Amino acid sequence: LHRRVAADVADEELAKLVDTLNRMIGRLQTSFGALRRFTADASHELKTPLTVVRADVGRAMHPGASNEERMQVLEEAMAEVARMSDLVDGLLTLARADEGRFEVYREPIRLEPLARDVFETAVILGEEAGVSVALPLVEDATVMGDATRLRQLFLNLITNAIKYTPRGGHVEITLSLRNNDEVGFAVRDTGVGIAAADLELIFDRFWRADRVRSRKPTDGRGTVDRGGFGLGLSIAQWIAQAHGGSLTAQSRLARGSIFTVLLPVAKADADAPPSPEKPA
C-alpha cells in the first residue's frame, strides 16, 4: 500500500483517475496502519495486567505463603482484573459505536442539575488529589440526550483535568449558553498541558503522551504511572457526536488545558425524533 500509480500522464481524464486511485490507496494505508497500531496497543494493555494476575496467582498458590500474603496478592489480582474489565468495556463501547449498534436514548435533559451533580463529585475527587474545583458559571439549558452518557462525558473530562493537575492546582467548570442554540460545558485546568504537536492526536484510541501526561512527579524519588488506557477521550468524543455536538480541546504545554463540549439546545416547538427504547 505504500506504492502509488505514476501520475505523469497526458490524458486529463486518466490523470483524474490516477489521482483518485492514489488517494484511495492512501486512505487504505492509513486505515490498515491504524488497525495495526490499535491491535498492538490493545495487546500491550492486556498483557501487563495478565502478567500481574499470573504472578499473583502463583504467589498465592505457593505452599509457604501465609494467609495474610494470600489475601494481599488476591486483592492485587482483583484490582488488575477490574482494570482489564474497564478496558474491555471501553473497547466494546467503541466497537459498537463504530458499527452503529450503540443507540443513544434521547429525552429532554436539563443540564444545570446534571452539572451541579458532577461538580459535587469533582469536589470530592479534587480533595483527594489536592486540587481545588470551582463552578463559577451555570446557565440552564435543555438538550435531547441520554443523562447517563452525558454524565459519563462530563465526569470523564473532569477526572482527566484533576488527574493531570498537580497538587495546589485549580480546575474550573462552566456551563453557558452560546447563541441561544448551543450550550457549552467547559473544563479548564492549570495542569501539565499538551504539546501543540500532540494536540491533534489526543482523541485517538490508546493515545497517551507518556513522557508528560501519563506520569506525574512524586516526592523526588521517581515517577508513578497515572493509569488509564487512552480510551477516555475517544469515548467522550463519541458521546458528544452521538448527541449532535462536538468536543474540542485547547492547550499549551505547562499552561493547562480547556476541553469544551458543545451540544444543541432542544427546541420546545420542534418535534423530537423518535427515540429507541431505553435499555434495562
Tab-separated table of C-alpha atoms in Angstrom, residues 94-242:
chain	number	residue	atom	x	y	z
A	94	LEU	CA	-16.234	1.997	20.795
A	95	ALA	CA	-16.705	-1.114	18.630
A	96	ARG	CA	-20.494	-0.901	18.903
A	97	ALA	CA	-20.379	2.824	18.222
A	98	ASP	CA	-18.261	2.243	15.088
A	99	GLU	CA	-20.793	-0.283	13.815
A	100	GLY	CA	-23.741	1.982	14.622
A	101	ARG	CA	-25.174	-0.591	17.034
A	102	PHE	CA	-24.984	1.580	20.143
A	103	GLU	CA	-28.224	3.532	20.348
A	104	VAL	CA	-28.368	6.671	22.487
A	105	TYR	CA	-31.627	7.021	24.391
A	106	ARG	CA	-32.970	10.559	23.954
A	107	GLU	CA	-35.198	12.502	26.281
A	108	PRO	CA	-35.287	16.137	27.454
A	109	ILE	CA	-32.423	16.644	29.918
A	110	ARG	CA	-31.879	19.803	32.000
A	111	LEU	CA	-28.132	20.334	32.202
A	112	GLU	CA	-27.982	22.576	35.298
A	113	PRO	CA	-28.840	19.770	37.789
A	114	LEU	CA	-26.503	17.426	35.914
A	115	ALA	CA	-23.646	19.954	36.027
A	116	ARG	CA	-24.129	20.530	39.762
A	117	ASP	CA	-24.230	16.777	40.352
A	118	VAL	CA	-20.902	16.155	38.583
A	119	PHE	CA	-19.450	19.213	40.339
A	120	GLU	CA	-20.171	17.643	43.741
A	121	THR	CA	-18.337	14.514	42.627
A	122	ALA	CA	-15.494	16.639	41.241
A	123	VAL	CA	-15.041	18.408	44.584
A	124	ILE	CA	-14.573	15.055	46.323
A	125	LEU	CA	-12.087	13.884	43.677
A	126	GLY	CA	-10.265	17.194	43.898
A	127	GLU	CA	-9.904	16.978	47.666
A	128	GLU	CA	-8.274	13.571	47.354
A	129	ALA	CA	-5.829	14.909	44.734
A	130	GLY	CA	-5.153	18.254	46.441
A	131	VAL	CA	-6.792	20.207	43.597
A	132	SER	CA	-9.438	22.910	44.079
A	133	VAL	CA	-12.559	22.721	41.915
A	134	ALA	CA	-14.912	25.633	41.182
A	135	LEU	CA	-18.216	26.099	39.350
A	136	PRO	CA	-18.380	29.862	38.701
A	137	LEU	CA	-20.973	29.869	35.902
A	138	VAL	CA	-24.079	27.729	35.370
A	139	GLU	CA	-26.731	28.655	32.801
A	140	ASP	CA	-29.517	26.128	32.491
A	141	ALA	CA	-30.409	24.596	29.146
A	142	THR	CA	-32.347	21.569	27.960
A	143	VAL	CA	-30.928	19.097	25.451
A	144	MET	CA	-32.259	15.904	23.916
A	145	GLY	CA	-29.995	13.196	25.186
A	146	ASP	CA	-29.064	10.339	27.468
A	147	ALA	CA	-28.418	11.555	31.021
A	148	THR	CA	-26.198	8.571	31.860
A	149	ARG	CA	-23.970	9.075	28.823
A	150	LEU	CA	-23.786	12.841	29.294
A	151	ARG	CA	-22.785	12.350	32.927
A	152	GLN	CA	-20.093	9.916	31.764
A	153	LEU	CA	-18.852	12.508	29.262
A	154	PHE	CA	-18.688	15.337	31.805
A	155	LEU	CA	-17.059	13.219	34.521
A	156	ASN	CA	-14.508	11.892	32.049
A	157	LEU	CA	-13.331	15.420	31.255
A	158	ILE	CA	-13.318	16.411	34.939
A	159	THR	CA	-11.360	13.376	36.124
A	160	ASN	CA	-8.838	13.918	33.322
A	161	ALA	CA	-8.391	17.533	34.379
A	162	ILE	CA	-7.863	16.572	38.029
A	163	LYS	CA	-5.545	13.707	37.098
A	164	TYR	CA	-3.187	15.939	35.112
A	165	THR	CA	-3.218	18.896	37.515
A	166	PRO	CA	-0.520	18.949	40.222
A	167	ARG	CA	-1.372	19.427	43.889
A	168	GLY	CA	-2.282	23.011	44.614
A	169	GLY	CA	-3.699	23.447	41.108
A	170	HIS	CA	-7.183	24.506	40.081
A	171	VAL	CA	-9.980	23.126	37.895
A	172	GLU	CA	-12.865	25.299	36.731
A	173	ILE	CA	-16.175	24.041	35.320
A	174	THR	CA	-18.655	26.230	33.426
A	175	LEU	CA	-21.997	25.662	31.716
A	176	SER	CA	-23.065	28.506	29.428
A	177	LEU	CA	-25.436	29.218	26.557
A	178	ARG	CA	-23.898	30.004	23.159
A	179	ASN	CA	-26.044	31.974	20.688
A	180	ASN	CA	-29.260	30.549	22.214
A	181	ASP	CA	-28.998	27.385	20.107
A	182	GLU	CA	-25.979	25.724	21.731
A	183	VAL	CA	-24.863	25.079	25.276
A	184	GLY	CA	-21.212	24.706	26.195
A	185	PHE	CA	-19.804	22.615	29.035
A	186	ALA	CA	-16.157	23.607	29.560
A	187	VAL	CA	-13.489	22.207	31.881
A	188	ARG	CA	-10.382	24.352	32.393
A	189	ASP	CA	-7.357	23.197	34.385
A	190	THR	CA	-3.949	24.522	35.408
A	191	GLY	CA	-2.254	21.194	34.729
A	192	VAL	CA	0.684	19.981	32.693
A	193	GLY	CA	-0.946	20.800	29.348
A	194	ILE	CA	-0.424	19.179	25.955
A	195	ALA	CA	2.230	19.947	23.363
A	196	ALA	CA	0.961	21.546	20.149
A	197	ALA	CA	2.263	18.614	18.085
A	198	ASP	CA	0.258	16.170	20.212
A	199	LEU	CA	-2.995	18.132	20.386
A	200	GLU	CA	-4.452	16.658	17.190
A	201	LEU	CA	-3.775	13.118	18.447
A	202	ILE	CA	-5.478	13.235	21.845
A	203	PHE	CA	-8.766	11.711	20.597
A	204	ASP	CA	-7.003	8.733	19.000
A	205	ARG	CA	-7.595	5.451	20.786
A	206	PHE	CA	-4.854	4.359	23.181
A	207	TRP	CA	-3.032	7.659	22.660
A	208	ARG	CA	-1.103	8.968	25.654
A	209	ALA	CA	1.801	11.397	25.746
A	210	ASP	CA	3.727	9.099	28.067
A	211	ARG	CA	6.557	11.481	28.865
A	212	VAL	CA	4.228	14.213	30.078
A	213	ARG	CA	0.573	13.313	30.583
A	214	SER	CA	0.663	9.662	31.633
A	215	ARG	CA	3.086	10.190	34.514
A	216	LYS	CA	3.296	12.584	37.417
A	217	PRO	CA	6.193	13.507	39.716
A	218	THR	CA	6.407	12.120	43.225
A	219	ASP	CA	8.427	13.369	46.154
A	220	GLY	CA	11.686	13.265	44.218
A	221	ARG	CA	12.204	9.515	44.334
A	222	GLY	CA	10.871	8.800	40.844
A	223	THR	CA	7.610	8.798	38.929
A	224	VAL	CA	4.362	6.932	39.229
A	225	ASP	CA	2.074	5.810	36.439
A	226	ARG	CA	-1.153	7.801	36.161
A	227	GLY	CA	-3.061	4.749	34.922
A	228	GLY	CA	-5.738	4.738	32.253
A	229	PHE	CA	-5.744	3.245	28.785
A	230	GLY	CA	-6.069	6.250	26.496
A	231	LEU	CA	-9.692	5.423	25.585
A	232	GLY	CA	-11.498	8.007	27.715
A	233	LEU	CA	-11.296	10.923	25.300
A	234	SER	CA	-12.271	8.698	22.350
A	235	ILE	CA	-15.406	7.632	24.209
A	236	ALA	CA	-16.104	11.217	25.293
A	237	GLN	CA	-15.848	12.438	21.710
A	238	TRP	CA	-18.212	9.693	20.528
A	239	ILE	CA	-20.797	10.612	23.193
A	240	ALA	CA	-20.656	14.278	22.172
A	241	GLN	CA	-21.028	13.455	18.475
A	242	ALA	CA	-23.834	10.960	19.179
